Amino acid sequence: MSAYITKRNLAAIVDSLDLYGIQQALLDQVFTSEDLVDFYTSRISQINDQLRAVTCTHPDTNAIAIQRNHERSNDQTLGPLHRILFVVKHTFITTEELDTTVGSHALVGVKYKTEPTVISKLNSAKQAL
């Protein structure tokens, strides 16, 4: 995180940005992908008890963020959504190490061999899910 950015004002900055603003801030090194992971993880922790909207987070999110920062420093960009973090609704099947329910809690823990096109495209674009 930049010297002049604190966790408190990072929240204000991120909350005020749209997708392209976040991408530009990453390019301008206002904050890093790791900072975003920390911010979003903290936000999920703050409100998820009330909302119960996030069932799990990817166990390798921090490692993915570090990799995205490395790619950015080497000018490796795969498009406008590269290095942007996403939360995917648990009704989507993924082949990642995530407990997706596909709409039924009886399916928690089931491992799938294929995933929907939207998830495949996000993965191929090197998104952090």
mmCIF file of C-alpha atoms in Angstrom:
data_model
loop_
_atom_site.group_PDB
_atom_site.id
_atom_site.type_symbol
_atom_site.label_atom_id
_atom_site.label_comp_id
_atom_site.label_asym_id
_atom_site.label_seq_id
_atom_site.Cartn_x
_atom_site.Cartn_y
_atom_site.Cartn_z
ATOM 1 C CA MET A 1 0.000 0.000 0.000
ATOM 2 C CA SER A 2 1.311 3.466 -0.774
ATOM 3 C CA ALA A 3 2.704 5.395 2.163
ATOM 4 C CA TYR A 4 -0.177 7.881 2.112
ATOM 5 C CA ILE A 5 -2.900 5.220 1.899
ATOM 6 C CA THR A 6 -4.220 3.773 5.156
ATOM 7 C CA LYS A 7 -6.750 0.987 5.588
ATOM 8 C CA ARG A 8 -9.388 3.552 6.482
ATOM 9 C CA ASN A 9 -8.919 5.755 3.448
ATOM 10 C CA LEU A 10 -8.396 2.702 1.195
ATOM 11 C CA ALA A 11 -12.008 1.814 1.998
ATOM 12 C CA ALA A 12 -13.150 5.304 1.011
ATOM 13 C CA ILE A 13 -11.089 5.194 -2.180
ATOM 14 C CA VAL A 14 -12.234 1.730 -3.282
ATOM 15 C CA ASP A 15 -15.871 2.446 -2.420
ATOM 16 C CA SER A 16 -15.775 5.536 -4.638
ATOM 17 C CA LEU A 17 -14.309 3.766 -7.684
ATOM 18 C CA ASP A 18 -15.964 1.856 -10.474
ATOM 19 C CA LEU A 19 -14.283 -1.101 -12.173
ATOM 20 C CA TYR A 20 -12.180 1.072 -14.471
ATOM 21 C CA GLY A 21 -11.197 3.313 -11.576
ATOM 22 C CA ILE A 22 -9.921 0.305 -9.641
ATOM 23 C CA GLN A 23 -7.965 -0.838 -12.696
ATOM 24 C CA GLN A 24 -6.427 2.636 -13.114
ATOM 25 C CA ALA A 25 -5.547 2.829 -9.415
ATOM 26 C CA LEU A 26 -3.798 -0.541 -9.728
ATOM 27 C CA LEU A 27 -1.883 0.707 -12.779
ATOM 28 C CA ASP A 28 -0.972 3.942 -10.981
ATOM 29 C CA GLN A 29 0.156 1.866 -7.968
ATOM 30 C CA VAL A 30 -2.219 3.688 -5.615
ATOM 31 C CA PHE A 31 -2.767 0.236 -4.091
ATOM 32 C CA THR A 32 -1.933 -3.348 -5.015
ATOM 33 C CA SER A 33 -3.987 -6.448 -5.685
ATOM 34 C CA GLU A 34 -2.891 -7.665 -2.246
ATOM 35 C CA ASP A 35 -4.313 -4.484 -0.708
ATOM 36 C CA LEU A 36 -7.612 -5.212 -2.467
ATOM 37 C CA VAL A 37 -7.647 -8.794 -1.177
ATOM 38 C CA ASP A 38 -7.037 -7.539 2.363
ATOM 39 C CA PHE A 39 -9.717 -4.862 1.978
ATOM 40 C CA TYR A 40 -12.360 -7.202 0.551
ATOM 41 C CA THR A 41 -11.568 -9.995 3.016
ATOM 42 C CA SER A 42 -11.935 -7.531 5.866
ATOM 43 C CA ARG A 43 -15.205 -6.198 4.437
ATOM 44 C CA ILE A 44 -16.564 -9.730 4.062
ATOM 45 C CA SER A 45 -15.653 -10.449 7.697
ATOM 46 C CA GLN A 46 -17.409 -7.275 8.846
ATOM 47 C CA ILE A 47 -20.757 -7.868 7.165
ATOM 48 C CA ASN A 48 -21.058 -11.548 6.316
ATOM 49 C CA ASP A 49 -22.547 -12.537 9.693
ATOM 50 C CA GLN A 50 -25.583 -10.410 8.860
ATOM 51 C CA LEU A 51 -25.780 -11.093 5.112
ATOM 52 C CA ARG A 52 -24.487 -14.668 4.919
ATOM 53 C CA ALA A 53 -23.700 -13.932 1.293
ATOM 54 C CA VAL A 54 -20.181 -15.374 1.034
ATOM 55 C CA THR A 55 -19.917 -19.093 1.752
ATOM 56 C CA CYS A 56 -16.170 -19.407 1.176
ATOM 57 C CA THR A 57 -13.176 -17.612 -0.249
ATOM 58 C CA HIS A 58 -10.484 -19.079 -2.458
ATOM 59 C CA PRO A 59 -7.670 -20.448 -0.286
ATOM 60 C CA ASP A 60 -5.026 -19.106 -2.679
ATOM 61 C CA THR A 61 -6.406 -15.578 -3.093
ATOM 62 C CA ASN A 62 -3.335 -13.929 -1.530
ATOM 63 C CA ALA A 63 -0.957 -15.943 -3.726
ATOM 64 C CA ILE A 64 -3.043 -15.052 -6.781
ATOM 65 C CA ALA A 65 -2.888 -11.365 -5.824
ATOM 66 C CA ILE A 66 0.906 -11.539 -5.463
ATOM 67 C CA GLN A 67 1.118 -13.139 -8.919
ATOM 68 C CA ARG A 68 -1.091 -10.393 -10.411
ATOM 69 C CA ASN A 69 1.165 -7.715 -8.900
ATOM 70 C CA HIS A 70 4.174 -9.457 -10.437
ATOM 71 C CA GLU A 71 2.449 -9.560 -13.834
ATOM 72 C CA ARG A 72 1.614 -5.876 -13.561
ATOM 73 C CA SER A 73 5.236 -5.009 -12.762
ATOM 74 C CA ASN A 74 6.267 -6.901 -15.924
ATOM 75 C CA ASP A 75 3.620 -5.142 -18.072
ATOM 76 C CA GLN A 76 1.712 -8.393 -18.628
ATOM 77 C CA THR A 77 -1.916 -7.410 -19.145
ATOM 78 C CA LEU A 78 -4.644 -9.643 -20.548
ATOM 79 C CA GLY A 79 -7.316 -6.982 -20.896
ATOM 80 C CA PRO A 80 -9.338 -4.483 -18.872
ATOM 81 C CA LEU A 81 -10.431 -7.003 -16.227
ATOM 82 C CA HIS A 82 -6.969 -8.426 -15.624
ATOM 83 C CA ARG A 83 -6.058 -8.207 -11.915
ATOM 84 C CA ILE A 84 -9.608 -7.348 -10.842
ATOM 85 C CA LEU A 85 -11.005 -9.490 -8.027
ATOM 86 C CA PHE A 86 -14.420 -11.134 -8.254
ATOM 87 C CA VAL A 87 -16.822 -12.792 -5.885
ATOM 88 C CA VAL A 88 -18.750 -15.573 -7.612
ATOM 89 C CA LYS A 89 -22.160 -16.663 -6.401
ATOM 90 C CA HIS A 90 -22.023 -20.130 -4.853
ATOM 91 C CA THR A 91 -24.582 -21.411 -7.359
ATOM 92 C CA PHE A 92 -21.855 -21.411 -10.020
ATOM 93 C CA ILE A 93 -19.891 -24.627 -10.400
ATOM 94 C CA THR A 94 -16.121 -24.179 -10.254
ATOM 95 C CA THR A 95 -13.262 -26.626 -10.559
ATOM 96 C CA GLU A 96 -11.361 -24.596 -7.963
ATOM 97 C CA GLU A 97 -11.027 -25.603 -4.307
ATOM 98 C CA LEU A 98 -14.301 -23.899 -3.407
ATOM 99 C CA ASP A 99 -17.458 -25.252 -1.826
ATOM 100 C CA THR A 100 -20.123 -24.377 -4.346
ATOM 101 C CA THR A 101 -23.631 -25.550 -3.629
ATOM 102 C CA VAL A 102 -25.141 -25.129 -7.098
ATOM 103 C CA GLY A 103 -28.278 -24.092 -5.231
ATOM 104 C CA SER A 104 -28.426 -27.085 -2.863
ATOM 105 C CA HIS A 105 -26.441 -27.415 0.363
ATOM 106 C CA ALA A 106 -26.524 -31.197 -0.186
ATOM 107 C CA LEU A 107 -23.891 -30.630 -2.899
ATOM 108 C CA VAL A 108 -21.311 -28.917 -0.658
ATOM 109 C CA GLY A 109 -17.978 -30.658 -1.123
ATOM 110 C CA VAL A 110 -18.789 -32.186 -4.518
ATOM 111 C CA LYS A 111 -15.914 -31.775 -7.000
ATOM 112 C CA TYR A 112 -16.749 -30.946 -10.601
ATOM 113 C CA LYS A 113 -14.786 -31.616 -13.813
ATOM 114 C CA THR A 114 -16.233 -28.751 -15.861
ATOM 115 C CA GLU A 115 -17.446 -25.264 -15.074
ATOM 116 C CA PRO A 116 -19.744 -22.723 -16.753
ATOM 117 C CA THR A 117 -18.360 -20.642 -19.604
ATOM 118 C CA VAL A 118 -18.412 -17.422 -17.560
ATOM 119 C CA ILE A 119 -16.206 -18.993 -14.868
ATOM 120 C CA SER A 120 -13.855 -20.513 -17.469
ATOM 121 C CA LYS A 121 -13.480 -17.122 -19.136
ATOM 122 C CA LEU A 122 -12.727 -15.391 -15.841
ATOM 123 C CA ASN A 123 -10.131 -18.057 -15.029
ATOM 124 C CA SER A 124 -8.523 -17.804 -18.471
ATOM 125 C CA ALA A 125 -8.350 -14.013 -18.071
ATOM 126 C CA LYS A 126 -6.362 -14.594 -14.867
ATOM 127 C CA GLN A 127 -8.994 -13.189 -12.522
ATOM 128 C CA ALA A 128 -8.769 -13.788 -8.789
ATOM 129 C CA LEU A 129 -11.973 -15.573 -7.789
#
